[in-house]
GROMACS .gro file of C-alpha atoms in nm:
model
  315
    1MET     CA    1   3.282   1.837  -2.354
    2PHE     CA    2   2.955   1.949  -2.197
    3ALA     CA    3   2.854   1.589  -2.122
    4THR     CA    4   3.130   1.519  -1.867
    5THR     CA    5   3.274   1.840  -1.720
    6PRO     CA    6   3.147   2.184  -1.625
    7ALA     CA    7   3.208   2.429  -1.906
    8GLU     CA    8   3.098   2.758  -2.057
    9ALA     CA    9   3.108   2.867  -2.420
   10LYS     CA   10   2.986   3.125  -2.665
   11ILE     CA   11   2.888   2.967  -2.995
   12SER     CA   12   2.837   3.141  -3.327
   13LEU     CA   13   2.699   2.943  -3.623
   14LYS     CA   14   2.652   3.088  -3.969
   15HIS     CA   15   2.428   2.944  -4.241
   16LEU     CA   16   2.321   2.642  -4.035
   17ASP     CA   17   2.095   2.411  -4.238
   18PRO     CA   18   1.921   2.176  -3.987
   19VAL     CA   19   1.801   1.942  -4.264
   20ALA     CA   20   2.148   1.905  -4.417
   21ALA     CA   21   2.294   1.863  -4.067
   22GLY     CA   22   2.051   1.579  -3.993
   23PHE     CA   23   1.861   1.755  -3.715
   24LEU     CA   24   1.538   1.749  -3.919
   25SER     CA   25   1.406   1.494  -4.165
   26PRO     CA   26   1.347   1.620  -4.522
   27ASP     CA   27   1.001   1.457  -4.495
   28ALA     CA   28   0.900   1.716  -4.234
   29GLY     CA   29   0.868   1.985  -4.500
   30VAL     CA   30   1.045   2.234  -4.273
   31SER     CA   31   1.354   2.405  -4.413
   32LEU     CA   32   1.561   2.713  -4.329
   33VAL     CA   33   1.909   2.853  -4.301
   34ALA     CA   34   1.997   3.006  -3.963
   35ASP     CA   35   2.257   3.235  -3.813
   36VAL     CA   36   2.275   3.143  -3.444
   37GLU     CA   37   2.440   3.315  -3.147
   38THR     CA   38   2.437   3.113  -2.824
   39HIS     CA   39   2.576   3.143  -2.471
   40ALA     CA   40   2.587   2.793  -2.318
   41VAL     CA   41   2.679   2.679  -1.967
   42SER     CA   42   2.707   2.317  -1.850
   43ASP     CA   43   2.752   2.180  -1.498
   44GLY     CA   44   2.809   1.830  -1.634
   45LYS     CA   45   2.447   1.731  -1.578
   46ALA     CA   46   2.247   2.001  -1.758
   47LEU     CA   47   2.321   2.244  -2.036
   48THR     CA   48   2.163   2.588  -2.015
   49ALA     CA   49   2.161   2.798  -2.330
   50ASN     CA   50   2.017   3.129  -2.440
   51GLY     CA   51   2.068   3.335  -2.749
   52THR     CA   52   1.923   3.457  -3.076
   53ALA     CA   53   1.869   3.316  -3.423
   54GLU     CA   54   1.798   3.478  -3.758
   55LEU     CA   55   1.601   3.241  -3.981
   56GLN     CA   56   1.632   3.289  -4.356
   57ASN     CA   57   1.429   3.125  -4.633
   58LEU     CA   58   1.197   2.971  -4.374
   59LYS     CA   59   0.944   2.711  -4.494
   60LEU     CA   60   0.706   2.546  -4.248
   61ARG     CA   61   0.522   2.317  -4.491
   62LYS     CA   62   0.588   2.129  -4.810
   63GLY     CA   63   0.492   2.341  -5.108
   64ALA     CA   64   0.531   2.669  -4.919
   65ALA     CA   65   0.718   2.963  -5.062
   66PRO     CA   66   1.008   3.077  -4.842
   67ALA     CA   67   0.958   3.382  -4.622
   68SER     CA   68   1.102   3.674  -4.814
   69LYS     CA   69   1.255   3.842  -4.508
   70PRO     CA   70   1.456   3.705  -4.213
   71ILE     CA   71   1.263   3.611  -3.899
   72ASP     CA   72   1.425   3.684  -3.562
   73ILE     CA   73   1.395   3.452  -3.260
   74ALA     CA   74   1.525   3.490  -2.904
   75TYR     CA   75   1.535   3.174  -2.693
   76GLY     CA   76   1.629   3.017  -2.362
   77LEU     CA   77   1.640   2.642  -2.287
   78THR     CA   78   1.775   2.378  -2.053
   79HIS     CA   79   1.891   2.038  -2.183
   80GLU     CA   80   1.929   1.741  -1.948
   81LEU     CA   81   2.238   1.560  -2.071
   82LYS     CA   82   2.177   1.212  -1.926
   83GLU     CA   83   1.811   1.201  -2.025
   84ASN     CA   84   1.883   1.373  -2.360
   85SER     CA   85   1.570   1.585  -2.328
   86GLY     CA   86   1.508   1.954  -2.295
   87GLN     CA   87   1.282   2.228  -2.169
   88ILE     CA   88   1.226   2.544  -2.373
   89GLU     CA   89   1.157   2.819  -2.121
   90ASP     CA   90   1.069   3.068  -2.393
   91ALA     CA   91   1.133   3.114  -2.762
   92SER     CA   92   0.988   3.438  -2.895
   93ILE     CA   93   0.930   3.521  -3.260
   94LYS     CA   94   0.938   3.897  -3.309
   95LEU     CA   95   0.643   4.051  -3.492
   96GLY     CA   96   0.678   4.428  -3.478
   97ASP     CA   97   0.611   4.530  -3.119
   98SER     CA   98   0.451   4.190  -3.043
   99ALA     CA   99   0.577   3.833  -3.038
  100ILE     CA  100   0.465   3.472  -3.063
  101HIS     CA  101   0.592   3.280  -2.760
  102ALA     CA  102   0.675   2.909  -2.755
  103SER     CA  103   0.748   2.700  -2.446
  104GLY     CA  104   0.751   2.332  -2.358
  105THR     CA  105   0.961   2.020  -2.396
  106TYR     CA  106   1.147   1.836  -2.671
  107GLN     CA  107   1.304   1.491  -2.702
  108PRO     CA  108   1.565   1.434  -2.976
  109ALA     CA  109   1.544   1.119  -3.185
  110GLU     CA  110   1.723   0.823  -3.024
  111SER     CA  111   1.971   0.796  -3.309
  112GLY     CA  112   2.068   1.159  -3.270
  113THR     CA  113   1.932   1.248  -3.613
  114GLY     CA  114   1.582   1.290  -3.751
  115ASP     CA  115   1.280   1.458  -3.599
  116PRO     CA  116   1.257   1.542  -3.228
  117LEU     CA  117   0.939   1.480  -3.033
  118LEU     CA  118   0.782   1.816  -2.943
  119ASN     CA  119   0.529   1.912  -2.677
  120LEU     CA  120   0.493   2.289  -2.697
  121LYS     CA  121   0.254   2.575  -2.634
  122LEU     CA  122   0.232   2.864  -2.882
  123SER     CA  123   0.069   3.185  -2.767
  124GLY     CA  124   0.034   3.543  -2.881
  125GLU     CA  125  -0.197   3.834  -2.805
  126ASN     CA  126  -0.302   4.104  -3.050
  127LEU     CA  127  -0.042   4.008  -3.308
  128PRO     CA  128  -0.045   4.253  -3.602
  129ILE     CA  129  -0.177   4.083  -3.914
  130ASN     CA  130   0.052   4.286  -4.140
  131GLU     CA  131   0.358   4.152  -3.955
  132LEU     CA  132   0.229   3.794  -3.983
  133GLN     CA  133   0.250   3.787  -4.363
  134GLN     CA  134   0.598   3.633  -4.349
  135LEU     CA  135   0.481   3.337  -4.140
  136MET     CA  136   0.167   3.293  -4.351
  137THR     CA  137   0.383   3.265  -4.661
  138ALA     CA  138   0.616   3.016  -4.490
  139ALA     CA  139   0.318   2.807  -4.375
  140ALA     CA  140   0.163   2.800  -4.725
  141VAL     CA  141  -0.155   2.971  -4.603
  142ARG     CA  142  -0.373   3.010  -4.911
  143LEU     CA  143  -0.644   3.275  -4.931
  144PRO     CA  144  -0.925   3.278  -5.189
  145ASN     CA  145  -0.869   3.425  -5.533
  146GLY     CA  146  -0.526   3.561  -5.446
  147SER     CA  147  -0.664   3.790  -5.176
  148VAL     CA  148  -0.455   3.933  -4.892
  149LEU     CA  149  -0.527   3.985  -4.523
  150LYS     CA  150  -0.449   4.337  -4.403
  151GLY     CA  151  -0.493   4.525  -4.079
  152GLY     CA  152  -0.628   4.403  -3.749
  153THR     CA  153  -0.487   4.151  -3.505
  154LEU     CA  154  -0.465   3.780  -3.429
  155SER     CA  155  -0.460   3.615  -3.087
  156LEU     CA  156  -0.384   3.244  -3.048
  157ASN     CA  157  -0.320   2.975  -2.788
  158LEU     CA  158  -0.212   2.650  -2.956
  159ALA     CA  159  -0.080   2.315  -2.835
  160VAL     CA  160   0.181   2.152  -3.060
  161HIS     CA  161   0.254   1.782  -3.016
  162GLY     CA  162   0.433   1.511  -3.212
  163GLN     CA  163   0.727   1.477  -3.445
  164ALA     CA  164   0.798   1.758  -3.690
  165LYS     CA  165   0.682   1.543  -3.982
  166ALA     CA  166   0.354   1.454  -3.810
  167LEU     CA  167   0.262   1.741  -3.580
  168ALA     CA  168  -0.084   1.794  -3.433
  169ILE     CA  169  -0.158   2.161  -3.368
  170ALA     CA  170  -0.479   2.252  -3.188
  171GLY     CA  171  -0.642   2.538  -3.001
  172PRO     CA  172  -0.834   2.866  -3.030
  173MET     CA  173  -0.758   3.152  -3.268
  174ALA     CA  174  -0.926   3.493  -3.281
  175PHE     CA  175  -0.898   3.760  -3.552
  176ALA     CA  176  -1.022   4.115  -3.490
  177ASN     CA  177  -1.093   4.398  -3.735
  178THR     CA  178  -0.909   4.250  -4.029
  179ARG     CA  179  -0.983   4.282  -4.402
  180LEU     CA  180  -0.962   4.025  -4.680
  181ILE     CA  181  -0.866   4.249  -4.972
  182GLY     CA  182  -0.940   4.121  -5.320
  183PHE     CA  183  -1.226   3.886  -5.227
  184ASP     CA  184  -1.586   3.995  -5.289
  185ILE     CA  185  -1.785   3.747  -5.082
  186GLY     CA  186  -2.114   3.895  -5.203
  187SER     CA  187  -2.041   3.799  -5.563
  188LYS     CA  188  -1.932   3.448  -5.462
  189ILE     CA  189  -2.253   3.344  -5.286
  190HIS     CA  190  -2.470   3.159  -5.533
  191GLY     CA  191  -2.847   3.182  -5.506
  192ILE     CA  192  -2.866   3.421  -5.209
  193ALA     CA  193  -2.715   3.706  -5.406
  194ALA     CA  194  -2.983   3.657  -5.670
  195LEU     CA  195  -3.252   3.697  -5.404
  196SER     CA  196  -3.137   4.037  -5.289
  197GLY     CA  197  -2.845   4.163  -5.494
  198MET     CA  198  -2.607   4.148  -5.199
  199LYS     CA  199  -2.310   4.382  -5.244
  200THR     CA  200  -2.005   4.365  -5.021
  201GLY     CA  201  -1.744   4.514  -5.255
  202ASP     CA  202  -1.398   4.378  -5.329
  203THR     CA  203  -1.297   4.379  -4.961
  204THR     CA  204  -1.447   4.144  -4.702
  205GLU     CA  205  -1.426   4.306  -4.359
  206PHE     CA  206  -1.423   4.084  -4.050
  207GLU     CA  207  -1.525   4.256  -3.729
  208ARG     CA  208  -1.429   3.928  -3.565
  209LEU     CA  209  -1.344   3.571  -3.657
  210ARG     CA  210  -1.308   3.317  -3.377
  211LEU     CA  211  -1.256   2.944  -3.416
  212ASN     CA  212  -1.098   2.634  -3.268
  213VAL     CA  213  -0.861   2.456  -3.506
  214ARG     CA  214  -0.692   2.118  -3.524
  215MET     CA  215  -0.422   2.082  -3.790
  216THR     CA  216  -0.259   1.750  -3.885
  217ASN     CA  217  -0.121   1.589  -4.199
  218ALA     CA  218  -0.477   1.471  -4.265
  219GLY     CA  219  -0.600   1.829  -4.296
  220VAL     CA  220  -0.756   2.104  -4.087
  221ALA     CA  221  -1.071   2.085  -3.877
  222ALA     CA  222  -1.234   2.411  -3.766
  223GLU     CA  223  -1.498   2.412  -3.493
  224ARG     CA  224  -1.700   2.674  -3.309
  225ILE     CA  225  -1.656   2.924  -3.593
  226ASP     CA  226  -1.802   3.261  -3.497
  227ALA     CA  227  -1.754   3.539  -3.752
  228VAL     CA  228  -1.908   3.881  -3.798
  229ILE     CA  229  -1.872   4.016  -4.153
  230ASN     CA  230  -1.959   4.379  -4.213
  231GLY     CA  231  -2.253   4.418  -4.451
  232MET     CA  232  -2.347   4.053  -4.420
  233GLY     CA  233  -2.409   3.931  -4.064
  234GLU     CA  234  -2.288   3.663  -3.823
  235LEU     CA  235  -2.168   3.321  -3.941
  236VAL     CA  236  -2.143   3.023  -3.704
  237GLY     CA  237  -2.064   2.659  -3.767
  238SER     CA  238  -1.777   2.423  -3.845
  239GLY     CA  239  -1.591   2.259  -4.131
  240THR     CA  240  -1.280   2.089  -4.264
  241VAL     CA  241  -1.005   2.136  -4.519
  242SER     CA  242  -0.876   1.798  -4.641
  243ALA     CA  243  -0.515   1.712  -4.714
  244ALA     CA  244  -0.611   1.754  -5.082
  245ASP     CA  245  -0.731   2.112  -5.007
  246GLN     CA  246  -1.101   2.033  -5.044
  247LEU     CA  247  -1.335   2.252  -4.837
  248ASP     CA  248  -1.639   2.116  -4.652
  249PHE     CA  249  -1.798   2.381  -4.428
  250ASN     CA  250  -2.152   2.403  -4.292
  251LEU     CA  251  -2.243   2.742  -4.147
  252ILE     CA  252  -2.548   2.937  -4.041
  253LEU     CA  253  -2.584   3.303  -4.137
  254LYS     CA  254  -2.763   3.490  -3.857
  255GLY     CA  255  -2.857   3.848  -3.792
  256ALA     CA  256  -2.837   3.957  -4.156
  257THR     CA  257  -3.002   4.287  -4.245
  258ALA     CA  258  -3.116   4.458  -4.563
  259LYS     CA  259  -2.749   4.552  -4.613
  260GLY     CA  260  -2.671   4.183  -4.622
  261ILE     CA  261  -2.885   3.930  -4.802
  262GLY     CA  262  -3.208   4.117  -4.748
  263LYS     CA  263  -3.503   4.069  -4.517
  264VAL     CA  264  -3.701   3.870  -4.772
  265GLY     CA  265  -3.421   3.617  -4.829
  266VAL     CA  266  -3.347   3.582  -4.458
  267GLY     CA  267  -3.711   3.541  -4.365
  268LEU     CA  268  -3.783   3.283  -4.635
  269LEU     CA  269  -3.482   3.059  -4.573
  270SER     CA  270  -3.497   3.096  -4.195
  271THR     CA  271  -3.860   2.989  -4.192
  272LEU     CA  272  -3.779   2.687  -4.410
  273ASN     CA  273  -3.502   2.600  -4.168
  274GLY     CA  274  -3.733   2.597  -3.869
  275GLY     CA  275  -3.715   2.955  -3.748
  276THR     CA  276  -3.876   3.289  -3.816
  277GLY     CA  277  -3.726   3.619  -3.915
  278GLY     CA  278  -3.366   3.504  -3.869
  279LYS     CA  279  -3.390   3.325  -3.534
  280SER     CA  280  -3.267   3.003  -3.689
  281GLY     CA  281  -3.065   3.157  -3.971
  282VAL     CA  282  -2.974   3.078  -4.329
  283PRO     CA  283  -2.779   2.754  -4.394
  284ILE     CA  284  -2.459   2.818  -4.588
  285ARG     CA  285  -2.238   2.548  -4.741
  286ILE     CA  286  -1.881   2.608  -4.863
  287THR     CA  287  -1.708   2.360  -5.093
  288GLY     CA  288  -1.435   2.387  -5.355
  289THR     CA  289  -1.078   2.481  -5.262
  290PRO     CA  290  -0.916   2.763  -5.062
  291ASP     CA  291  -0.818   2.921  -5.396
  292GLU     CA  292  -1.168   2.889  -5.543
  293PRO     CA  293  -1.436   2.844  -5.276
  294TYR     CA  294  -1.793   2.773  -5.389
  295ILE     CA  295  -2.059   2.910  -5.153
  296THR     CA  296  -2.427   2.815  -5.167
  297ALA     CA  297  -2.744   2.826  -4.961
  298ASP     CA  298  -2.789   2.476  -4.819
  299VAL     CA  299  -3.157   2.461  -4.907
  300GLY     CA  300  -3.133   2.094  -5.001
  301GLY     CA  301  -3.032   2.017  -4.643
  302ILE     CA  302  -3.348   2.184  -4.514
  303PHE     CA  303  -3.560   1.931  -4.700
  304GLY     CA  304  -3.327   1.638  -4.635
  305ARG     CA  305  -3.200   1.628  -4.995
  306THR     CA  306  -2.853   1.657  -5.140
  307THR     CA  307  -2.700   1.998  -5.074
  308LYS     CA  308  -2.722   2.230  -5.374
  309SER     CA  309  -2.774   2.589  -5.474
  310ILE     CA  310  -3.125   2.719  -5.429
  311PHE     CA  311  -3.146   2.747  -5.808
  312GLY     CA  312  -3.024   2.392  -5.861
  313LYS     CA  313  -2.705   2.481  -6.047
  314LYS     CA  314  -2.414   2.726  -6.035
  315ASP     CA  315  -2.487   3.087  -6.124
   0.00000   0.00000   0.00000
């Protein structure tokens, strides 16, 4: 109807399953059930639509648990009928008083079913971490030792490109004043803690955490990491998380005080690493998995040997 003649319609869809309907491939790992309300107008050449959607049981990755509460989206788009391509002016995901905004283009699969080609921008400023828990669950975000992020905010500006089953997502993210509750980083650092008896308690507090990420099916690469952890100091560096959830991060701990790893430990390892008194910093290596990270002082790297704990074995 919309393809040949001008028309206007209000459309209400209940319990729409885009995978079962053939709009998304099961291989994408994305699943949901949606209630959709749309007002659509066609002039025979382009279809303009705006409306709302309530997403239930949302999963954004294979292996994710579904979001336990509905997620509300408001959207506006224009679809060119002859070209069979569209422009998303804005799709906003409500998060309390804030929202994640998506805009960009999409191109449906030629056969009319399968995964569309996406070229989108995702942005959000000062998003409340507590309201993001639903999306973190849906995206299978795993935090160490069953810990939970609480309080603070997240700002992001990401580019999303590719088919749903093979998306590349890249750009900067910045956390501010958030807490990782249930993870005692002081007790997890092998070797350094023995030097000074570092105590951070069962909550790791991030004054800031900034990084550039690139996420694909091959894993996650994090660059330009800049974190300030209360009671510890500043961490800078980069690393990766493989598709098999193996961590490989190389960081430098700078600006630590006696509240952190202690002046003696900082001075000794910084001097070995080519600096004095903390100018160069303490090399830190993180391996293991997101569930069970293993953190050591990269003293072996200072001497050009295989990376290991400063005591040669796990505490």
